Amino acid sequence: MIPGMAVTPTAPGAATPDDRALPLRERKRLRTRRTLAETALRMFTEKGFDATTLEELVEEAEVSKSTFFRAFPAKEAVAIEAETQLWAAYVAALEERELSGVVLVELRDALTRAAVALDPDWDRRYVATRRLILATPALLAYVDHHRTGVERQVVACLTGKLGLDDDDLRPQVLAELATTAWSVAARRWVREEGRAGREVLIRRLHGAFEAVPASLDLSASQASPAPSASLEPPASRA
Amino acid sequence: MIPGMAVTPTAPGAATPDDRALPLRERKRLRTRRTLAETALRMFTEKGFDATTLEELVEEAEVSKSTFFRAFPAKEAVAIEAETQLWAAYVAALEERELSGVVLVELRDALTRAAVALDPDWDRRYVATRRLILATPALLAYVDHHRTGVERQVVACLTGKLGLDDDDLRPQVLAELATTAWSVAARRWVREEGRAGREVLIRRLHGAFEAVPASLDLSASQASPAPSASLEPPASRA
DNA sequence: TACTCAAACGAGACTGAGTGTCATTATTTG
DNA sequence: CAAATAATGACACTCAGTCTCGTTTGAGTA
């Protein structure tokens, strides 16, 4: 590939850099995986997730059903590759670093690092994926489960690194706050078609994280007026 | 049908009061539902969820597959009836009351009211259900999704009642904190076979809610020493 | 280059969940 | 008691996901 012509020449998924370093087998594996994910995203978007059978998909991608299930555990999984990549990077970013200071900030930064490290094409795929998910109950269920799985990993990581008790609810709460902050930030970003660049997404993410502490103090009387994280709680924390 | 020989005395699952007020059709519907849930919980516990086919289940419960799917949307659903009942009661308890004061407290109280209102047999079924869930990946995924659905309803309810913006992350955060508090409280309770009564469960629940605000301040240095969090106040508790 | 071993692949049979149709039966209502 | 209505059971069908097995293909070695 000539470094100058960065854009994909419209071939179904085969137009990726394919890290030359890896053994040939691995490269093929990855290419098959990418082709499947790309084909799936296109077909599901065009025809709908339910209306597209697995058989149609594997025929279009020119692999067998067996191969599909060696690459993905379920039909749903191939549709949410972009999600999967993000959260895998998040968990990896968290695990590879030592913890110091406020944990919620650590989570925010791990998520930030994960987001900036994703390949340039990720933006487009993520937006399309989110759209698809919102229109497809089966995918909604699948991402719910996937998200919970990520949170479990984060909890395990935190519990381990901090030497906490298994019944401690704090890592659980923090893990959920982090994913929720992402959800809220990403929702608006996706709504704007991701026209705004990834920096905007990350800025929104940080904004969401800052708004989290104020959530606890939401009460019925002063409800709508205070959407920003301005006021500090009366007697909340030690 | 001889009117004299009333309802099956010791038939599997028919031994419930059957609110006399309801129209006959509704009573039958409910009885079928209960029978299915009870039979399912027993068979799944004995043979395993995956190893029990739907056909075996409906044969044992003496209904057709059609009837099953009119009562439950999926095989998974019949296994988690106890969960479903709890969360339905929770949402109902929240919706039927006006909000005043700190929302997190409102959620805690709605959950408390829901828990105390459940039928006496619920304890046993819930414990068995949780055990089954933990041993069954498919059910784990299903409850994850179910829980998220409940949170969505809570968010919608709060957003509506408080007149909040759709992008406000606060109701989302609060909804998740509530379900998390329950999860943590219930986990230990279930581990002890629910030998302790429901009051204990509720006391644990309140303890978990109280520990939530401190979660935000968890940091790497003062990590393990200060678990004012999950461990409930030793012996003395109001 | 040839040869071997292991891993990935394709083909196809098979299981079981979930859906749709329709005739039959049970409950409600007038 | 009769007509309208709703639930039921039987059955055929689709399709995701699993399993088996024979074939291909890349990796390591002589």
Coordinates of C-alpha atoms (C1' of nucleotides) in Angstrom, one line a residue:
Chain A
M1 CA 0.0 0.0 0.0
I2 CA 1.3 3.4 -0.9
P3 CA 1.4 5.5 2.2
G4 CA 0.0 8.5 0.3
M5 CA -3.3 6.9 -0.8
A6 CA -4.8 6.3 2.6
V7 CA -8.4 5.6 1.6
T8 CA -9.7 2.1 1.3
P9 CA -10.2 1.2 -2.4
T10 CA -13.7 -0.2 -1.7
A11 CA -12.6 -3.9 -1.7
P12 CA -14.6 -5.7 0.9
G13 CA -12.3 -5.7 3.9
A14 CA -9.1 -6.9 2.3
A15 CA -7.7 -3.4 2.2
T16 CA -6.1 -3.2 5.6
P17 CA -2.4 -2.8 6.5
D18 CA -2.1 -6.4 7.8
D19 CA 0.9 -6.0 10.1
R20 CA 3.7 -7.5 8.2
A21 CA 5.3 -8.7 11.4
L22 CA 2.8 -11.4 12.2
P23 CA 3.0 -15.0 10.9
L24 CA 1.0 -15.6 7.8
R25 CA -1.5 -17.7 9.5
E26 CA -2.4 -15.0 12.0
R27 CA -2.6 -12.4 9.2
K28 CA -5.1 -14.6 7.4
R29 CA -7.1 -15.1 10.5
L30 CA -7.3 -11.4 11.1
R31 CA -8.2 -10.7 7.5
T32 CA -11.0 -13.1 7.7
R33 CA -12.2 -11.6 10.9
R34 CA -12.1 -8.1 9.4
T35 CA -13.8 -9.1 6.2
L36 CA -16.6 -10.8 8.2
A37 CA -17.1 -7.8 10.5
E38 CA -17.1 -5.3 7.6
T39 CA -19.4 -7.4 5.4
A40 CA -21.7 -8.0 8.3
L41 CA -21.9 -4.3 9.3
R42 CA -22.8 -3.5 5.7
M43 CA -25.4 -6.2 5.2
F44 CA -27.0 -5.7 8.6
T45 CA -27.3 -2.0 7.9
E46 CA -28.8 -2.5 4.5
K47 CA -31.1 -5.4 5.1
G48 CA -31.5 -5.5 8.9
F49 CA -29.9 -7.8 11.4
D50 CA -32.8 -10.3 11.6
A51 CA -33.5 -10.3 7.9
T52 CA -29.9 -11.3 7.1
T53 CA -29.2 -14.9 7.7
L54 CA -25.9 -16.3 8.7
E55 CA -25.8 -18.3 5.5
E56 CA -26.1 -15.1 3.4
L57 CA -23.4 -13.5 5.3
V58 CA -20.9 -16.2 5.1
E59 CA -21.6 -16.6 1.4
E60 CA -21.0 -13.0 0.8
A61 CA -17.8 -13.1 2.8
E62 CA -16.8 -16.3 1.1
V63 CA -16.1 -18.4 4.1
S64 CA -17.9 -21.4 5.6
K65 CA -20.2 -21.4 8.6
S66 CA -17.6 -23.3 10.5
T67 CA -15.1 -20.6 9.9
F68 CA -17.5 -18.0 11.1
F69 CA -18.0 -19.7 14.4
R70 CA -14.3 -20.1 14.9
A71 CA -14.0 -16.3 14.5
F72 CA -17.1 -15.2 16.4
P73 CA -19.1 -16.9 19.2
A74 CA -22.5 -15.7 17.9
K75 CA -24.2 -13.8 15.1
E76 CA -24.5 -10.9 17.4
A77 CA -20.8 -10.7 18.0
V78 CA -19.8 -10.0 14.5
A79 CA -22.1 -7.0 14.4
I80 CA -20.5 -5.2 17.4
E81 CA -16.8 -5.6 16.5
A82 CA -16.3 -1.9 17.0
E83 CA -17.7 -2.0 20.5
T84 CA -15.7 -5.1 21.3
Q85 CA -12.5 -3.4 20.2
L86 CA -13.1 -0.3 22.3
W87 CA -13.8 -2.3 25.5
A88 CA -11.0 -4.7 24.9
A89 CA -8.6 -1.7 24.6
Y90 CA -10.1 -0.2 27.7
V91 CA -9.5 -3.3 29.8
A92 CA -6.0 -3.7 28.4
A93 CA -5.2 -0.1 29.1
L94 CA -6.3 -0.5 32.7
E95 CA -4.5 -3.8 33.3
E96 CA -1.2 -2.6 31.9
R97 CA -0.8 0.3 34.3
E98 CA -0.3 0.7 38.0
L99 CA -3.0 2.4 39.9
S100 CA -2.3 5.6 41.9
G101 CA -4.6 8.2 43.1
V102 CA -8.4 8.3 42.7
V103 CA -9.6 5.2 41.0
L104 CA -12.4 6.9 39.1
V105 CA -9.7 9.1 37.4
E106 CA -7.7 6.0 36.5
L107 CA -10.7 4.6 34.8
R108 CA -11.4 7.8 32.9
D109 CA -7.8 7.8 31.7
A110 CA -7.7 4.2 30.7
L111 CA -10.9 4.8 28.7
T112 CA -9.3 7.9 27.2
R113 CA -6.1 6.1 26.2
A114 CA -8.1 3.3 24.7
A115 CA -10.2 5.7 22.6
V116 CA -7.3 7.6 21.2
A117 CA -5.4 4.4 20.3
L118 CA -8.1 3.0 18.1
D119 CA -7.5 2.9 14.3
P120 CA -8.7 5.9 12.3
D121 CA -11.5 4.0 10.6
W122 CA -13.0 3.1 14.0
D123 CA -15.1 6.3 14.2
R124 CA -17.1 5.4 11.2
R125 CA -17.6 1.8 12.2
Y126 CA -18.6 2.7 15.7
V127 CA -21.3 5.2 14.6
A128 CA -22.7 2.7 12.2
T129 CA -22.6 0.0 14.9
R130 CA -24.4 2.1 17.5
R131 CA -27.1 2.9 15.0
L132 CA -27.5 -0.7 14.2
I133 CA -27.7 -1.7 17.8
L134 CA -30.3 0.9 18.7
A135 CA -32.5 -0.5 15.9
T136 CA -32.0 -4.2 16.9
P137 CA -33.4 -5.6 20.1
A138 CA -31.2 -8.7 19.9
L139 CA -28.1 -6.6 19.6
L140 CA -29.2 -4.4 22.5
A141 CA -29.4 -7.4 24.7
Y142 CA -26.0 -8.6 23.5
V143 CA -24.2 -5.4 24.2
D144 CA -25.9 -5.2 27.6
H145 CA -24.3 -8.5 28.4
H146 CA -21.0 -7.5 26.8
R147 CA -20.9 -4.4 28.9
T148 CA -21.5 -6.3 32.1
G149 CA -18.7 -8.6 31.1
V150 CA -16.3 -5.7 30.7
E151 CA -17.4 -4.4 34.1
R152 CA -16.7 -7.8 35.7
Q153 CA -13.2 -7.7 34.3
V154 CA -12.7 -4.2 35.6
V155 CA -13.9 -5.2 39.0
A156 CA -11.6 -8.2 39.0
C157 CA -8.7 -6.0 38.0
L158 CA -9.4 -3.4 40.6
T159 CA -10.1 -5.9 43.3
G160 CA -6.9 -7.6 42.6
K161 CA -4.6 -4.6 42.2
L162 CA -6.0 -2.9 45.3
G163 CA -6.3 -6.0 47.4
L164 CA -10.0 -5.5 48.1
D165 CA -12.5 -7.9 49.5
D166 CA -14.7 -9.8 47.0
D167 CA -17.8 -8.3 48.6
D168 CA -16.6 -4.7 48.3
L169 CA -19.1 -2.8 46.3
R170 CA -16.9 0.1 45.5
P171 CA -15.1 -1.3 42.4
Q172 CA -18.4 -2.4 41.0
V173 CA -19.9 1.1 41.5
L174 CA -16.8 2.7 39.9
A175 CA -16.8 0.3 36.9
E176 CA -20.4 1.1 36.2
L177 CA -19.9 4.8 36.5
A178 CA -17.1 4.6 33.9
T179 CA -19.2 2.7 31.4
T180 CA -22.2 5.0 32.0
A181 CA -20.1 8.1 31.5
W182 CA -19.0 6.6 28.2
S183 CA -22.5 5.7 27.1
V184 CA -23.8 9.2 27.8
A185 CA -20.9 10.9 26.1
A186 CA -21.0 8.6 23.1
R187 CA -24.8 8.8 22.6
R188 CA -24.7 12.5 21.7
W189 CA -21.5 12.1 19.6
V190 CA -23.1 9.3 17.6
R191 CA -26.3 11.4 17.2
E192 CA -24.2 14.0 15.5
E193 CA -22.9 11.3 13.1
G194 CA -19.5 11.6 14.7
R195 CA -18.9 14.6 12.5
A196 CA -17.1 16.0 15.4
G197 CA -13.7 14.4 15.7
R198 CA -12.6 12.0 18.4
E199 CA -11.3 14.8 20.5
V200 CA -14.8 16.0 20.9
L201 CA -15.9 12.6 22.0
I202 CA -13.2 12.6 24.6
R203 CA -14.0 16.0 25.8
R204 CA -17.6 14.9 26.3
L205 CA -16.4 11.9 28.1
H206 CA -14.4 14.0 30.6
G207 CA -17.4 16.2 31.0
A208 CA -19.5 13.2 31.9
F209 CA -17.0 12.0 34.4
E210 CA -17.0 15.3 36.1
A211 CA -20.8 15.3 36.4
V212 CA -20.9 12.0 38.1
P213 CA -20.4 13.0 41.8
A214 CA -23.2 15.4 41.6
S215 CA -25.6 12.6 40.6
L216 CA -25.7 11.3 44.1
D217 CA -27.3 14.5 45.4
L218 CA -30.0 14.7 42.9
S219 CA -33.2 15.4 44.7
A220 CA -36.8 16.0 43.8
S221 CA -36.9 19.7 44.7
Q222 CA -33.8 21.1 43.0
A223 CA -34.1 18.6 40.2
S224 CA -34.0 20.3 36.8
P225 CA -32.1 23.5 37.7
A226 CA -28.6 22.0 38.4
P227 CA -27.4 19.9 35.5
S228 CA -23.7 20.8 36.0
A229 CA -21.4 19.5 38.6
S230 CA -21.3 22.8 40.4
L231 CA -22.4 22.3 43.9
E232 CA -20.6 20.1 46.4
P233 CA -22.7 17.8 48.6
P234 CA -23.8 19.0 52.1
A235 CA -22.6 16.0 54.1
S236 CA -21.9 13.2 51.7
R237 CA -18.3 12.2 51.9
A238 CA -15.6 12.0 54.6
Chain B
M1 CA -65.9 -31.3 35.3
I2 CA -67.4 -32.2 38.6
P3 CA -67.6 -29.1 40.7
G4 CA -67.1 -31.1 43.8
M5 CA -63.6 -32.3 43.1
A6 CA -62.1 -28.9 43.2
V7 CA -58.6 -28.1 42.3
T8 CA -55.7 -30.6 42.2
P9 CA -54.6 -30.8 45.8
T10 CA -50.8 -31.6 45.6
A11 CA -50.4 -31.0 41.9
P12 CA -47.1 -29.4 40.9
G13 CA -47.5 -25.8 41.6
A14 CA -51.2 -25.5 41.9
A15 CA -51.1 -25.1 45.6
T16 CA -51.5 -21.3 45.6
P17 CA -54.4 -19.2 46.9
D18 CA -55.5 -18.1 43.3
D19 CA -57.1 -14.8 44.1
R20 CA -60.8 -15.7 43.9
A21 CA -61.6 -12.2 42.7
L22 CA -60.1 -12.6 39.2
P23 CA -62.0 -13.9 36.2
L24 CA -61.6 -17.6 35.6
R25 CA -59.5 -17.1 32.5
E26 CA -57.0 -15.0 34.4
R27 CA -56.8 -17.4 37.2
K28 CA -56.0 -20.2 34.8
R29 CA -53.4 -18.1 33.0
L30 CA -51.7 -17.4 36.3
R31 CA -51.8 -21.0 37.4
T32 CA -50.2 -22.2 34.2
R33 CA -47.6 -19.5 34.6
R34 CA -46.8 -20.6 38.1
T35 CA -46.8 -24.2 37.3
L36 CA -44.3 -23.6 34.5
A37 CA -42.0 -21.5 36.6
E38 CA -42.1 -24.0 39.4
T39 CA -41.5 -27.0 37.2
A40 CA -38.8 -25.2 35.3
L41 CA -36.9 -24.2 38.4
R42 CA -37.0 -27.8 39.7
M43 CA -36.0 -29.4 36.4
F44 CA -33.3 -26.9 35.7
T45 CA -31.9 -27.3 39.1
E46 CA -31.9 -31.1 38.9
K47 CA -30.7 -31.6 35.3
G48 CA -29.2 -28.3 34.4
F49 CA -30.7 -25.5 32.2
D50 CA -29.0 -26.6 28.9
A51 CA -29.6 -30.2 29.4
T52 CA -33.3 -29.7 29.9
T53 CA -35.1 -29.2 26.6
L54 CA -38.2 -27.1 26.3
E55 CA -40.1 -30.2 25.1
E56 CA -39.3 -32.0 28.3
L57 CA -40.4 -29.0 30.3
V58 CA -43.7 -28.5 28.6
E59 CA -44.4 -32.2 28.8
E60 CA -43.8 -32.3 32.5
A61 CA -46.0 -29.2 33.0
E62 CA -48.6 -30.6 30.7
V63 CA -49.0 -27.7 28.4
S64 CA -48.0 -27.3 24.7
K65 CA -45.0 -25.4 23.4
S66 CA -47.4 -22.8 22.0
T67 CA -48.8 -22.1 25.5
F68 CA -45.4 -21.8 26.9
F69 CA -44.4 -19.1 24.5
R70 CA -47.6 -17.3 25.2
A71 CA -46.6 -17.2 28.9
F72 CA -42.9 -16.5 28.5
P73 CA -40.9 -14.9 25.7
A74 CA -38.0 -17.3 26.0
K75 CA -36.7 -20.4 27.7
E76 CA -34.5 -18.2 29.9
A77 CA -37.4 -16.1 31.1
V78 CA -39.2 -19.0 32.9
A79 CA -36.1 -19.7 34.9
I80 CA -35.9 -16.2 36.4
E81 CA -39.5 -15.6 37.4
A82 CA -38.4 -14.7 41.0
E83 CA -36.1 -12.1 39.6
T84 CA -38.7 -10.7 37.3
Q85 CA -41.2 -10.5 40.1
L86 CA -38.8 -8.5 42.3
W87 CA -37.9 -6.0 39.7
A88 CA -41.5 -5.6 38.5
A89 CA -42.5 -4.8 42.0
Y90 CA -39.6 -2.3 42.3
V91 CA -40.6 -0.4 39.2
A92 CA -44.3 -0.4 40.2
A93 CA -43.4 0.8 43.7
L94 CA -41.4 3.6 42.2
E95 CA -44.0 4.7 39.7
E96 CA -46.9 4.7 42.1
R97 CA -45.3 7.2 44.5
E98 CA -44.5 10.9 44.3
L99 CA -40.8 11.8 44.6
S100 CA -39.6 14.1 47.3
G101 CA -36.1 14.5 48.7
V102 CA -33.0 12.7 47.7
V103 CA -33.7 10.4 44.8
L104 CA -31.2 7.7 45.9
V105 CA -33.2 7.4 49.1
E106 CA -36.4 7.1 47.1
L107 CA -34.9 4.3 45.0
R108 CA -33.8 2.5 48.2
D109 CA -37.3 2.8 49.7
A110 CA -39.0 1.6 46.5
L111 CA -36.8 -1.4 46.5
T112 CA -37.5 -2.0 50.2
R113 CA -41.2 -1.8 49.7
A114 CA -41.0 -4.2 46.8
A115 CA -39.0 -6.7 48.8
V116 CA -41.3 -6.8 51.8
A117 CA -44.4 -7.1 49.6
L118 CA -43.3 -10.3 47.8
D119 CA -45.1 -13.5 48.7
P120 CA -43.5 -15.6 51.5
D121 CA -42.4 -18.4 49.2
W122 CA -40.3 -15.9 47.2
D123 CA -37.3 -16.3 49.4
R124 CA -36.8 -19.9 48.6
R125 CA -37.4 -19.4 44.9
Y126 CA -35.1 -16.5 44.7
V127 CA -32.2 -18.3 46.3
A128 CA -32.7 -21.3 44.0
T129 CA -32.9 -19.0 41.0
R130 CA -29.7 -17.1 41.9
R131 CA -27.9 -20.4 42.3
L132 CA -29.1 -21.5 38.9
I133 CA -28.2 -18.3 37.3
L134 CA -24.6 -18.3 38.6
A135 CA -24.2 -21.8 37.1
T136 CA -25.6 -21.0 33.7
P137 CA -24.0 -18.6 31.3
A138 CA -27.1 -18.2 29.2
L139 CA -29.1 -17.1 32.2
L140 CA -26.3 -14.8 33.3
A141 CA -26.6 -13.0 30.0
Y142 CA -30.3 -12.9 30.2
V143 CA -30.4 -11.3 33.7
D144 CA -27.8 -8.8 32.6
H145 CA -30.2 -7.7 29.9
H146 CA -33.2 -7.9 32.2
R147 CA -31.5 -5.7 34.7
T148 CA -30.6 -3.1 32.1
G149 CA -34.2 -3.1 31.0
V150 CA -35.3 -2.3 34.6
E151 CA -32.8 0.5 34.8
R152 CA -34.1 1.9 31.6
Q153 CA -37.6 2.0 33.1
V154 CA -36.3 3.6 36.2
V155 CA -34.5 6.2 34.2
A156 CA -37.6 6.9 32.2
C157 CA -39.6 7.2 35.3
L158 CA -37.2 9.6 37.0
T159 CA -36.6 11.7 33.9
G160 CA -40.4 12.0 33.5
K161 CA -41.2 12.8 37.1
L162 CA -38.4 15.3 37.6
G163 CA -38.6 16.8 34.2
L164 CA -35.0 16.1 33.3
D165 CA -33.2 16.3 30.0
D166 CA -32.9 13.1 28.1
D167 CA -29.1 13.4 28.1
D168 CA -28.9 13.9 31.8
L169 CA -26.7 11.1 33.2
R170 CA -27.8 11.5 36.8
P171 CA -30.9 9.2 36.7
Q172 CA -28.8 6.6 34.9
V173 CA -26.2 6.7 37.5
L174 CA -28.7 6.5 40.3
A175 CA -30.6 3.6 38.7
E176 CA -27.4 1.6 38.4
L177 CA -26.4 2.4 42.0
A178 CA -29.6 1.0 43.2
T179 CA -29.5 -2.2 41.3
T180 CA -25.8 -2.6 42.3
A181 CA -26.6 -2.1 45.9
W182 CA -29.2 -4.9 45.7
S183 CA -26.8 -7.2 43.9
V184 CA -24.2 -6.9 46.5
A185 CA -26.6 -7.2 49.4
A186 CA -28.4 -10.2 47.8
R187 CA -25.2 -12.0 46.9
R188 CA -24.2 -12.6 50.5
W189 CA -27.7 -13.3 51.6
V190 CA -28.0 -16.0 48.9
R191 CA -24.7 -17.4 49.9
E192 CA -26.1 -18.0 53.3
E193 CA -29.0 -19.9 51.8
G194 CA -31.3 -17.1 52.8
R195 CA -31.4 -18.7 56.2
A196 CA -31.5 -15.3 57.5
G197 CA -34.9 -13.8 57.0
R198 CA -35.9 -11.1 54.6
E199 CA -35.3 -8.4 57.3
V200 CA -31.6 -9.3 57.1
L201 CA -31.6 -8.9 53.4
I202 CA -33.2 -5.5 53.7
R203 CA -30.7 -4.5 56.4
R204 CA -27.9 -5.5 54.1
L205 CA -29.5 -3.5 51.4
H206 CA -29.6 -0.4 53.4
G207 CA -26.0 -0.9 54.4
A208 CA -25.0 -1.2 50.8
F209 CA -26.8 2.0 50.0
E210 CA -25.0 3.8 52.7
A211 CA -21.7 2.7 51.4
V212 CA -22.3 4.0 47.9
P213 CA -21.2 7.6 48.3
A214 CA -17.8 6.6 49.7
S215 CA -17.2 4.6 46.5
L216 CA -16.4 7.7 44.5
D217 CA -13.4 8.5 46.7
L218 CA -11.8 5.1 46.5
S219 CA -8.1 5.7 45.7
A220 CA -5.1 3.5 45.3
S221 CA -3.3 4.5 48.5
Q222 CA -6.1 4.2 51.1
A223 CA -7.5 1.3 49.3
S224 CA -7.8 -1.8 51.5
P225 CA -7.8 -0.1 55.0
A226 CA -11.1 1.8 54.7
P227 CA -13.9 -0.6 53.7
S228 CA -16.7 1.3 55.4
A229 CA -18.3 0.0 52.3
S230 CA -19.5 -3.5 51.8
L231 CA -18.9 -5.0 55.2
E232 CA -22.0 -4.3 57.1
P233 CA -21.6 -2.6 60.5
P234 CA -20.5 -5.3 62.9
A235 CA -23.4 -6.5 65.0
S236 CA -24.7 -3.1 65.9
R237 CA -27.0 -1.7 63.4
A238 CA -30.1 0.6 63.6
Chain C
dT1 C1' 12.6 -28.9 -2.7
dA2 C1' 10.4 -32.4 -0.5
dC3 C1' 8.3 -34.1 3.6
dT4 C1' 5.8 -34.1 8.1
dC5 C1' 2.9 -32.3 11.5
dA6 C1' -0.5 -29.4 13.3
dA7 C1' -3.8 -26.1 12.7
dA8 C1' -7.4 -24.1 10.1
dC9 C1' -10.9 -25.0 6.8
dG10 C1' -15.3 -26.7 4.3
dA11 C1' -19.1 -29.8 3.9
dG12 C1' -22.9 -31.6 5.8
dA13 C1' -25.7 -33.8 9.3
dC14 C1' -28.0 -32.8 13.5
dT15 C1' -30.2 -30.5 17.7
dG16 C1' -33.3 -27.4 19.6
dA17 C1' -35.4 -22.7 20.2
dG18 C1' -38.6 -19.8 18.5
dT19 C1' -42.5 -18.5 14.9
dG20 C1' -46.7 -18.9 12.2
dT21 C1' -51.0 -21.2 10.9
dC22 C1' -55.1 -23.3 11.7
dA23 C1' -58.6 -26.2 13.6
dT24 C1' -60.4 -27.2 18.3
dT25 C1' -61.8 -26.2 22.9
dA26 C1' -63.0 -23.3 26.7
dT27 C1' -64.8 -18.8 28.6
dT28 C1' -67.4 -14.9 28.4
dT29 C1' -71.4 -12.3 27.1
dG30 C1' -76.1 -11.3 25.5
Chain D
dC1 C1' -78.8 -21.5 25.3
dA2 C1' -76.2 -19.4 21.5
dA3 C1' -73.0 -16.4 19.4
dA4 C1' -68.7 -14.0 19.9
dT5 C1' -64.1 -14.3 21.7
dA6 C1' -60.0 -15.8 23.4
dA7 C1' -56.9 -19.5 24.7
dT8 C1' -55.0 -23.9 23.4
dG9 C1' -52.7 -27.8 20.9
dA10 C1' -50.7 -29.9 16.9
dC11 C1' -47.7 -29.3 13.4
dA12 C1' -44.7 -27.6 9.9
dC13 C1' -41.0 -24.5 9.3
dT14 C1' -36.7 -21.4 9.8
dC15 C1' -32.4 -20.7 11.4
dA16 C1' -28.6 -20.3 14.9
dG17 C1' -25.3 -23.0 16.8
dT18 C1' -22.8 -27.7 17.5
dC19 C1' -20.3 -31.8 16.0
dT20 C1' -17.8 -34.9 13.0
dC21 C1' -14.7 -35.9 9.6
dG22 C1' -12.1 -35.6 5.4
dT23 C1' -9.3 -32.0 3.0
dT24 C1' -6.3 -28.1 2.6
dT25 C1' -2.6 -25.0 3.9
dG26 C1' 1.0 -22.9 6.4
dA27 C1' 5.2 -23.9 9.6
dG28 C1' 9.2 -26.4 10.7
dT29 C1' 12.8 -29.6 9.2
dA30 C1' 15.9 -32.5 6.5

